[in-house]
PDB file of N, CA, C and O in Angstrom:
ATOM      1  N   UNK A 255       0.849  -1.171   0.000  1.00  0.00           N
ATOM      2  CA  UNK A 255       0.000   0.000   0.000  1.00  0.00           C
ATOM      3  C   UNK A 255       0.893   1.231   0.000  1.00  0.00           C
ATOM      4  O   UNK A 255       1.792   1.349   0.822  1.00  0.00           O
ATOM      5  N   UNK A 256       0.670   2.113  -0.932  1.00  0.00           N
ATOM      6  CA  UNK A 256       1.436   3.351  -1.009  1.00  0.00           C
ATOM      7  C   UNK A 256       0.865   4.392  -0.055  1.00  0.00           C
ATOM      8  O   UNK A 256      -0.348   4.471   0.138  1.00  0.00           O
ATOM      9  N   UNK A 257       1.749   5.175   0.523  1.00  0.00           N
ATOM     10  CA  UNK A 257       1.342   6.257   1.412  1.00  0.00           C
ATOM     11  C   UNK A 257       1.482   7.566   0.651  1.00  0.00           C
ATOM     12  O   UNK A 257       2.536   7.835   0.074  1.00  0.00           O
ATOM     13  N   UNK A 258       0.430   8.362   0.669  1.00  0.00           N
ATOM     14  CA  UNK A 258       0.469   9.647  -0.024  1.00  0.00           C
ATOM     15  C   UNK A 258       1.330  10.618   0.776  1.00  0.00           C
ATOM     16  O   UNK A 258       1.535  10.441   1.988  1.00  0.00           O
ATOM     17  N   UNK A 259       1.835  11.686   0.134  1.00  0.00           N
ATOM     18  CA  UNK A 259       2.617  12.683   0.870  1.00  0.00           C
ATOM     19  C   UNK A 259       1.830  13.300   2.036  1.00  0.00           C
ATOM     20  O   UNK A 259       2.386  13.554   3.100  1.00  0.00           O
ATOM     21  N   UNK A 260       0.545  13.503   1.837  1.00  0.00           N
ATOM     22  CA  UNK A 260      -0.290  14.070   2.901  1.00  0.00           C
ATOM     23  C   UNK A 260      -0.362  13.115   4.101  1.00  0.00           C
ATOM     24  O   UNK A 260      -0.227  13.542   5.244  1.00  0.00           O
ATOM     25  N   UNK A 261      -0.525  11.821   3.833  1.00  0.00           N
ATOM     26  CA  UNK A 261      -0.567  10.830   4.907  1.00  0.00           C
ATOM     27  C   UNK A 261       0.780  10.754   5.620  1.00  0.00           C
ATOM     28  O   UNK A 261       0.839  10.669   6.849  1.00  0.00           O
ATOM     29  N   UNK A 262       1.852  10.825   4.863  1.00  0.00           N
ATOM     30  CA  UNK A 262       3.185  10.778   5.452  1.00  0.00           C
ATOM     31  C   UNK A 262       3.429  11.967   6.378  1.00  0.00           C
ATOM     32  O   UNK A 262       3.966  11.822   7.474  1.00  0.00           O
ATOM     33  N   UNK A 263       3.016  13.150   5.957  1.00  0.00           N
ATOM     34  CA  UNK A 263       3.180  14.345   6.794  1.00  0.00           C
ATOM     35  C   UNK A 263       2.347  14.254   8.067  1.00  0.00           C
ATOM     36  O   UNK A 263       2.787  14.662   9.143  1.00  0.00           O
ATOM     37  N   UNK A 264       1.141  13.697   7.963  1.00  0.00           N
ATOM     38  CA  UNK A 264       0.295  13.535   9.138  1.00  0.00           C
ATOM     39  C   UNK A 264       0.944  12.570  10.122  1.00  0.00           C
ATOM     40  O   UNK A 264       0.981  12.815  11.328  1.00  0.00           O
ATOM     41  N   UNK A 265       1.510  11.483   9.626  1.00  0.00           N
ATOM     42  CA  UNK A 265       2.183  10.502  10.487  1.00  0.00           C
ATOM     43  C   UNK A 265       3.393  11.147  11.172  1.00  0.00           C
ATOM     44  O   UNK A 265       3.605  10.983  12.376  1.00  0.00           O
ATOM     45  N   UNK A 266       4.178  11.893  10.422  1.00  0.00           N
ATOM     46  CA  UNK A 266       5.353  12.562  11.003  1.00  0.00           C
ATOM     47  C   UNK A 266       4.944  13.543  12.099  1.00  0.00           C
ATOM     48  O   UNK A 266       5.571  13.598  13.159  1.00  0.00           O
ATOM     49  N   UNK A 267       3.898  14.312  11.859  1.00  0.00           N
ATOM     50  CA  UNK A 267       3.444  15.300  12.846  1.00  0.00           C
ATOM     51  C   UNK A 267       2.983  14.618  14.127  1.00  0.00           C
ATOM     52  O   UNK A 267       3.303  15.074  15.233  1.00  0.00           O
ATOM     53  N   UNK A 268       2.259  13.522  14.000  1.00  0.00           N
ATOM     54  CA  UNK A 268       1.796  12.814  15.190  1.00  0.00           C
ATOM     55  C   UNK A 268       2.955  12.162  15.939  1.00  0.00           C
ATOM     56  O   UNK A 268       2.974  12.131  17.166  1.00  0.00           O
ATOM     57  N   UNK A 269       3.953  11.661  15.220  1.00  0.00           N
ATOM     58  CA  UNK A 269       5.128  11.075  15.885  1.00  0.00           C
ATOM     59  C   UNK A 269       5.916  12.142  16.632  1.00  0.00           C
ATOM     60  O   UNK A 269       6.398  11.906  17.741  1.00  0.00           O
ATOM     61  N   UNK A 270       6.078  13.303  16.019  1.00  0.00           N
ATOM     62  CA  UNK A 270       6.842  14.375  16.652  1.00  0.00           C
ATOM     63  C   UNK A 270       6.174  14.880  17.924  1.00  0.00           C
ATOM     64  O   UNK A 270       6.833  15.418  18.801  1.00  0.00           O
ATOM     65  N   UNK A 271       4.880  14.693  18.030  1.00  0.00           N
ATOM     66  CA  UNK A 271       4.157  15.110  19.225  1.00  0.00           C
ATOM     67  C   UNK A 271       4.349  14.118  20.376  1.00  0.00           C
ATOM     68  O   UNK A 271       3.831  14.324  21.463  1.00  0.00           O
ATOM     69  N   UNK A 272       5.102  13.059  20.134  1.00  0.00           N
ATOM     70  CA  UNK A 272       5.394  12.021  21.140  1.00  0.00           C
ATOM     71  C   UNK A 272       4.122  11.407  21.709  1.00  0.00           C
ATOM     72  O   UNK A 272       4.010  11.177  22.912  1.00  0.00           O
ATOM     73  N   UNK A 273       3.177  11.149  20.841  1.00  0.00           N
ATOM     74  CA  UNK A 273       1.930  10.525  21.273  1.00  0.00           C
ATOM     75  C   UNK A 273       2.082   9.006  21.278  1.00  0.00           C
ATOM     76  O   UNK A 273       2.883   8.457  20.530  1.00  0.00           O
ATOM     77  N   UNK A 274       1.292   8.307  22.107  1.00  0.00           N
ATOM     78  CA  UNK A 274       1.365   6.841  22.131  1.00  0.00           C
ATOM     79  C   UNK A 274       0.988   6.250  20.773  1.00  0.00           C
ATOM     80  O   UNK A 274       0.102   6.769  20.095  1.00  0.00           O
ATOM     81  N   UNK A 275       1.642   5.168  20.367  1.00  0.00           N
ATOM     82  CA  UNK A 275       1.366   4.572  19.055  1.00  0.00           C
ATOM     83  C   UNK A 275      -0.102   4.213  18.841  1.00  0.00           C
ATOM     84  O   UNK A 275      -0.640   4.406  17.758  1.00  0.00           O
ATOM     85  N   UNK A 276      -0.762   3.712  19.876  1.00  0.00           N
ATOM     86  CA  UNK A 276      -2.171   3.357  19.733  1.00  0.00           C
ATOM     87  C   UNK A 276      -3.003   4.588  19.384  1.00  0.00           C
ATOM     88  O   UNK A 276      -3.844   4.556  18.489  1.00  0.00           O
ATOM     89  N   UNK A 277      -2.749   5.690  20.073  1.00  0.00           N
ATOM     90  CA  UNK A 277      -3.472   6.924  19.791  1.00  0.00           C
ATOM     91  C   UNK A 277      -3.221   7.374  18.351  1.00  0.00           C
ATOM     92  O   UNK A 277      -4.143   7.775  17.650  1.00  0.00           O
ATOM     93  N   UNK A 278      -1.977   7.324  17.930  1.00  0.00           N
ATOM     94  CA  UNK A 278      -1.616   7.764  16.578  1.00  0.00           C
ATOM     95  C   UNK A 278      -2.339   6.925  15.528  1.00  0.00           C
ATOM     96  O   UNK A 278      -2.915   7.457  14.583  1.00  0.00           O
ATOM     97  N   UNK A 279      -2.328   5.608  15.692  1.00  0.00           N
ATOM     98  CA  UNK A 279      -2.990   4.737  14.716  1.00  0.00           C
ATOM     99  C   UNK A 279      -4.497   4.989  14.662  1.00  0.00           C
ATOM    100  O   UNK A 279      -5.082   5.053  13.582  1.00  0.00           O
ATOM    101  N   UNK A 280      -5.112   5.135  15.836  1.00  0.00           N
ATOM    102  CA  UNK A 280      -6.554   5.391  15.852  1.00  0.00           C
ATOM    103  C   UNK A 280      -6.862   6.745  15.234  1.00  0.00           C
ATOM    104  O   UNK A 280      -7.814   6.895  14.464  1.00  0.00           O
ATOM    105  N   UNK A 281      -6.051   7.736  15.544  1.00  0.00           N
ATOM    106  CA  UNK A 281      -6.261   9.080  14.987  1.00  0.00           C
ATOM    107  C   UNK A 281      -6.135   9.075  13.465  1.00  0.00           C
ATOM    108  O   UNK A 281      -6.957   9.650  12.753  1.00  0.00           O
ATOM    109  N   UNK A 282      -5.106   8.421  12.956  1.00  0.00           N
ATOM    110  CA  UNK A 282      -4.914   8.345  11.505  1.00  0.00           C
ATOM    111  C   UNK A 282      -6.084   7.606  10.861  1.00  0.00           C
ATOM    112  O   UNK A 282      -6.632   8.052   9.850  1.00  0.00           O
ATOM    113  N   UNK A 283      -6.484   6.492  11.450  1.00  0.00           N
ATOM    114  CA  UNK A 283      -7.614   5.721  10.927  1.00  0.00           C
ATOM    115  C   UNK A 283      -8.867   6.590  10.849  1.00  0.00           C
ATOM    116  O   UNK A 283      -9.541   6.641   9.825  1.00  0.00           O
ATOM    117  N   UNK A 284      -9.171   7.299  11.926  1.00  0.00           N
ATOM    118  CA  UNK A 284     -10.376   8.123  11.950  1.00  0.00           C
ATOM    119  C   UNK A 284     -10.293   9.286  10.964  1.00  0.00           C
ATOM    120  O   UNK A 284     -11.281   9.602  10.296  1.00  0.00           O
ATOM    121  N   UNK A 285      -9.140   9.921  10.887  1.00  0.00           N
ATOM    122  CA  UNK A 285      -8.980  11.039   9.948  1.00  0.00           C
ATOM    123  C   UNK A 285      -9.165  10.577   8.504  1.00  0.00           C
ATOM    124  O   UNK A 285      -9.810  11.248   7.705  1.00  0.00           O
ATOM    125  N   UNK A 286      -8.610   9.436   8.185  1.00  0.00           N
ATOM    126  CA  UNK A 286      -8.727   8.918   6.815  1.00  0.00           C
ATOM    127  C   UNK A 286     -10.172   8.512   6.513  1.00  0.00           C
ATOM    128  O   UNK A 286     -10.698   8.798   5.440  1.00  0.00           O
ATOM    129  N   UNK A 287     -10.820   7.852   7.468  1.00  0.00           N
ATOM    130  CA  UNK A 287     -12.206   7.438   7.251  1.00  0.00           C
ATOM    131  C   UNK A 287     -13.138   8.632   7.082  1.00  0.00           C
ATOM    132  O   UNK A 287     -14.130   8.553   6.365  1.00  0.00           O
ATOM    133  N   UNK A 288     -12.819   9.729   7.739  1.00  0.00           N
ATOM    134  CA  UNK A 288     -13.669  10.921   7.659  1.00  0.00           C
ATOM    135  C   UNK A 288     -13.334  11.832   6.487  1.00  0.00           C
ATOM    136  O   UNK A 288     -14.069  12.784   6.214  1.00  0.00           O
ATOM    137  N   UNK A 289     -12.240  11.581   5.795  1.00  0.00           N
ATOM    138  CA  UNK A 289     -11.827  12.431   4.671  1.00  0.00           C
ATOM    139  C   UNK A 289     -12.491  11.932   3.384  1.00  0.00           C
ATOM    140  O   UNK A 289     -11.906  11.200   2.600  1.00  0.00           O
ATOM    141  N   UNK A 290     -13.711  12.363   3.177  1.00  0.00           N
ATOM    142  CA  UNK A 290     -14.464  11.929   1.993  1.00  0.00           C
ATOM    143  C   UNK A 290     -14.149  12.774   0.773  1.00  0.00           C
ATOM    144  O   UNK A 290     -14.552  12.427  -0.329  1.00  0.00           O
ATOM    145  N   UNK A 291     -13.437  13.870   0.953  1.00  0.00           N
ATOM    146  CA  UNK A 291     -13.116  14.766  -0.157  1.00  0.00           C
ATOM    147  C   UNK A 291     -11.842  14.344  -0.872  1.00  0.00           C
ATOM    148  O   UNK A 291     -11.797  14.270  -2.101  1.00  0.00           O
ATOM    149  N   UNK A 292     -10.791  14.041  -0.116  1.00  0.00           N
ATOM    150  CA  UNK A 292      -9.480  13.786  -0.693  1.00  0.00           C
ATOM    151  C   UNK A 292      -9.146  12.320  -0.924  1.00  0.00           C
ATOM    152  O   UNK A 292      -8.220  12.006  -1.662  1.00  0.00           O
ATOM    153  N   UNK A 293      -9.864  11.423  -0.266  1.00  0.00           N
ATOM    154  CA  UNK A 293      -9.512  10.010  -0.333  1.00  0.00           C
ATOM    155  C   UNK A 293     -10.708   9.218  -0.859  1.00  0.00           C
ATOM    156  O   UNK A 293     -11.808   9.308  -0.313  1.00  0.00           O
ATOM    157  N   UNK A 294     -10.449   8.422  -1.888  1.00  0.00           N
ATOM    158  CA  UNK A 294     -11.514   7.605  -2.484  1.00  0.00           C
ATOM    159  C   UNK A 294     -12.016   6.576  -1.479  1.00  0.00           C
ATOM    160  O   UNK A 294     -11.278   6.124  -0.613  1.00  0.00           O
ATOM    161  N   UNK A 295     -13.261   6.171  -1.627  1.00  0.00           N
ATOM    162  CA  UNK A 295     -13.869   5.218  -0.699  1.00  0.00           C
ATOM    163  C   UNK A 295     -13.111   3.897  -0.656  1.00  0.00           C
ATOM    164  O   UNK A 295     -12.880   3.336   0.418  1.00  0.00           O
ATOM    165  N   UNK A 296     -12.688   3.399  -1.811  1.00  0.00           N
ATOM    166  CA  UNK A 296     -11.956   2.124  -1.830  1.00  0.00           C
ATOM    167  C   UNK A 296     -10.624   2.252  -1.094  1.00  0.00           C
ATOM    168  O   UNK A 296     -10.199   1.339  -0.388  1.00  0.00           O
ATOM    169  N   UNK A 297      -9.965   3.387  -1.252  1.00  0.00           N
ATOM    170  CA  UNK A 297      -8.686   3.629  -0.550  1.00  0.00           C
ATOM    171  C   UNK A 297      -8.918   3.717   0.950  1.00  0.00           C
ATOM    172  O   UNK A 297      -8.144   3.181   1.729  1.00  0.00           O
ATOM    173  N   UNK A 298      -9.990   4.402   1.358  1.00  0.00           N
ATOM    174  CA  UNK A 298     -10.298   4.498   2.787  1.00  0.00           C
ATOM    175  C   UNK A 298     -10.519   3.111   3.377  1.00  0.00           C
ATOM    176  O   UNK A 298     -10.059   2.806   4.469  1.00  0.00           O
ATOM    177  N   UNK A 299     -11.212   2.264   2.642  1.00  0.00           N
ATOM    178  CA  UNK A 299     -11.475   0.898   3.110  1.00  0.00           C
ATOM    179  C   UNK A 299     -10.173   0.109   3.251  1.00  0.00           C
ATOM    180  O   UNK A 299      -9.968  -0.593   4.252  1.00  0.00           O
ATOM    181  N   UNK A 300      -9.283   0.232   2.274  1.00  0.00           N
ATOM    182  CA  UNK A 300      -7.997  -0.465   2.326  1.00  0.00           C
ATOM    183  C   UNK A 300      -7.161  -0.005   3.518  1.00  0.00           C
ATOM    184  O   UNK A 300      -6.563  -0.813   4.230  1.00  0.00           O
ATOM    185  N   UNK A 301      -7.135   1.304   3.739  1.00  0.00           N
ATOM    186  CA  UNK A 301      -6.359   1.860   4.851  1.00  0.00           C
ATOM    187  C   UNK A 301      -6.952   1.414   6.177  1.00  0.00           C
ATOM    188  O   UNK A 301      -6.227   1.043   7.101  1.00  0.00           O
ATOM    189  N   UNK A 302      -8.270   1.432   6.278  1.00  0.00           N
ATOM    190  CA  UNK A 302      -8.948   0.999   7.506  1.00  0.00           C
ATOM    191  C   UNK A 302      -8.563  -0.437   7.841  1.00  0.00           C
ATOM    192  O   UNK A 302      -8.194  -0.737   8.979  1.00  0.00           O
ATOM    193  N   UNK A 303      -8.624  -1.322   6.871  1.00  0.00           N
ATOM    194  CA  UNK A 303      -8.278  -2.731   7.100  1.00  0.00           C
ATOM    195  C   UNK A 303      -6.819  -2.881   7.531  1.00  0.00           C
ATOM    196  O   UNK A 303      -6.506  -3.633   8.455  1.00  0.00           O
ATOM    197  N   UNK A 304      -5.934  -2.150   6.864  1.00  0.00           N
ATOM    198  CA  UNK A 304      -4.507  -2.242   7.187  1.00  0.00           C
ATOM    199  C   UNK A 304      -4.232  -1.721   8.600  1.00  0.00           C
ATOM    200  O   UNK A 304      -3.513  -2.368   9.374  1.00  0.00           O
ATOM    201  N   UNK A 305      -4.800  -0.581   8.948  1.00  0.00           N
ATOM    202  CA  UNK A 305      -4.549  -0.005  10.270  1.00  0.00           C
ATOM    203  C   UNK A 305      -5.168  -0.838  11.379  1.00  0.00           C
ATOM    204  O   UNK A 305      -4.588  -0.956  12.460  1.00  0.00           O
ATOM    205  N   UNK A 306      -6.311  -1.423  11.126  1.00  0.00           N
ATOM    206  CA  UNK A 306      -6.943  -2.226  12.165  1.00  0.00           C
ATOM    207  C   UNK A 306      -6.134  -3.472  12.500  1.00  0.00           C
ATOM    208  O   UNK A 306      -6.210  -3.968  13.621  1.00  0.00           O
ATOM    209  N   UNK A 307      -5.321  -3.951  11.560  1.00  0.00           N
ATOM    210  CA  UNK A 307      -4.422  -5.065  11.858  1.00  0.00           C
ATOM    211  C   UNK A 307      -3.402  -4.665  12.914  1.00  0.00           C
ATOM    212  O   UNK A 307      -2.982  -5.474  13.736  1.00  0.00           O
ATOM    213  N   UNK A 308      -2.978  -3.402  12.894  1.00  0.00           N
ATOM    214  CA  UNK A 308      -2.004  -2.908  13.866  1.00  0.00           C
ATOM    215  C   UNK A 308      -2.675  -2.461  15.162  1.00  0.00           C
ATOM    216  O   UNK A 308      -2.095  -2.583  16.238  1.00  0.00           O
ATOM    217  N   UNK A 309      -3.880  -1.919  15.054  1.00  0.00           N
ATOM    218  CA  UNK A 309      -4.579  -1.397  16.227  1.00  0.00           C
ATOM    219  C   UNK A 309      -5.048  -2.529  17.147  1.00  0.00           C
ATOM    220  O   UNK A 309      -4.932  -2.412  18.370  1.00  0.00           O
ATOM    221  N   UNK A 310      -5.549  -3.610  16.591  1.00  0.00           N
ATOM    222  CA  UNK A 310      -6.139  -4.689  17.403  1.00  0.00           C
ATOM    223  C   UNK A 310      -5.209  -5.211  18.494  1.00  0.00           C
ATOM    224  O   UNK A 310      -5.608  -5.258  19.671  1.00  0.00           O
ATOM    225  N   UNK A 311      -3.971  -5.603  18.182  1.00  0.00           N
ATOM    226  CA  UNK A 311      -3.107  -6.114  19.259  1.00  0.00           C
ATOM    227  C   UNK A 311      -2.739  -5.031  20.279  1.00  0.00           C
ATOM    228  O   UNK A 311      -2.648  -5.307  21.471  1.00  0.00           O
ATOM    229  N   UNK A 312      -2.534  -3.813  19.826  1.00  0.00           N
ATOM    230  CA  UNK A 312      -2.209  -2.731  20.758  1.00  0.00           C
ATOM    231  C   UNK A 312      -3.384  -2.436  21.679  1.00  0.00           C
ATOM    232  O   UNK A 312      -3.215  -2.166  22.866  1.00  0.00           O
ATOM    233  N   UNK A 313      -4.590  -2.476  21.123  1.00  0.00           N
ATOM    234  CA  UNK A 313      -5.797  -2.224  21.915  1.00  0.00           C
ATOM    235  C   UNK A 313      -5.975  -3.328  22.953  1.00  0.00           C
ATOM    236  O   UNK A 313      -6.308  -3.051  24.112  1.00  0.00           O
ATOM    237  N   UNK A 314      -5.728  -4.571  22.577  1.00  0.00           N
ATOM    238  CA  UNK A 314      -5.832  -5.690  23.515  1.00  0.00           C
ATOM    239  C   UNK A 314      -4.807  -5.536  24.636  1.00  0.00           C
ATOM    240  O   UNK A 314      -5.141  -5.728  25.820  1.00  0.00           O
ATOM    241  N   UNK A 315      -3.574  -5.175  24.292  1.00  0.00           N
ATOM    242  CA  UNK A 315      -2.534  -4.959  25.305  1.00  0.00           C
ATOM    243  C   UNK A 315      -2.907  -3.822  26.244  1.00  0.00           C
ATOM    244  O   UNK A 315      -2.723  -3.908  27.460  1.00  0.00           O
ATOM    245  N   UNK A 316      -3.436  -2.746  25.685  1.00  0.00           N
ATOM    246  CA  UNK A 316      -3.849  -1.587  26.484  1.00  0.00           C
ATOM    247  C   UNK A 316      -4.929  -1.989  27.484  1.00  0.00           C
ATOM    248  O   UNK A 316      -4.850  -1.659  28.665  1.00  0.00           O
ATOM    249  N   UNK A 317      -5.936  -2.704  27.034  1.00  0.00           N
ATOM    250  CA  UNK A 317      -7.027  -3.122  27.910  1.00  0.00           C
ATOM    251  C   UNK A 317      -6.565  -4.110  28.962  1.00  0.00           C
ATOM    252  O   UNK A 317      -7.011  -4.058  30.110  1.00  0.00           O
ATOM    253  N   UNK A 318      -5.661  -4.998  28.595  1.00  0.00           N
ATOM    254  CA  UNK A 318      -5.125  -5.958  29.561  1.00  0.00           C
ATOM    255  C   UNK A 318      -4.351  -5.232  30.667  1.00  0.00           C
ATOM    256  O   UNK A 318      -4.519  -5.514  31.834  1.00  0.00           O
ATOM    257  N   UNK A 319      -3.507  -4.286  30.261  1.00  0.00           N
ATOM    258  CA  UNK A 319      -2.722  -3.524  31.242  1.00  0.00           C
ATOM    259  C   UNK A 319      -3.629  -2.688  32.141  1.00  0.00           C
ATOM    260  O   UNK A 319      -3.366  -2.549  33.343  1.00  0.00           O
ATOM    261  N   UNK A 320      -4.682  -2.155  31.567  1.00  0.00           N
ATOM    262  CA  UNK A 320      -5.609  -1.323  32.345  1.00  0.00           C
ATOM    263  C   UNK A 320      -6.386  -2.165  33.367  1.00  0.00           C
ATOM    264  O   UNK A 320      -6.711  -1.683  34.436  1.00  0.00           O
ATOM    265  N   UNK A 321      -6.683  -3.402  33.037  1.00  0.00           N
ATOM    266  CA  UNK A 321      -7.455  -4.270  33.923  1.00  0.00           C
ATOM    267  C   UNK A 321      -6.617  -4.918  35.014  1.00  0.00           C
ATOM    268  O   UNK A 321      -7.157  -5.478  35.958  1.00  0.00           O
ATOM    269  N   UNK A 322      -5.299  -4.853  34.872  1.00  0.00           N
ATOM    270  CA  UNK A 322      -4.428  -5.484  35.884  1.00  0.00           C
ATOM    271  C   UNK A 322      -4.186  -4.582  37.064  1.00  0.00           C
ATOM    272  O   UNK A 322      -4.312  -3.466  37.139  1.00  0.00           O
TER     273      UNK A 322
END
């Protein structure tokens, strides 16, 4: 999957803010899903599927740590 320059800049900005990886992935996922002007629906779907593969294990780890 290719990353557009706009997506790359958004990722860099979120990393520079020293935010937790889970937050960054969820934020990127939500921003892409809500961008109906610049990103085609099929691309949004592909990105959503790809990001959710990374979010799921982090979310499970987060919830496990929170419950302990």
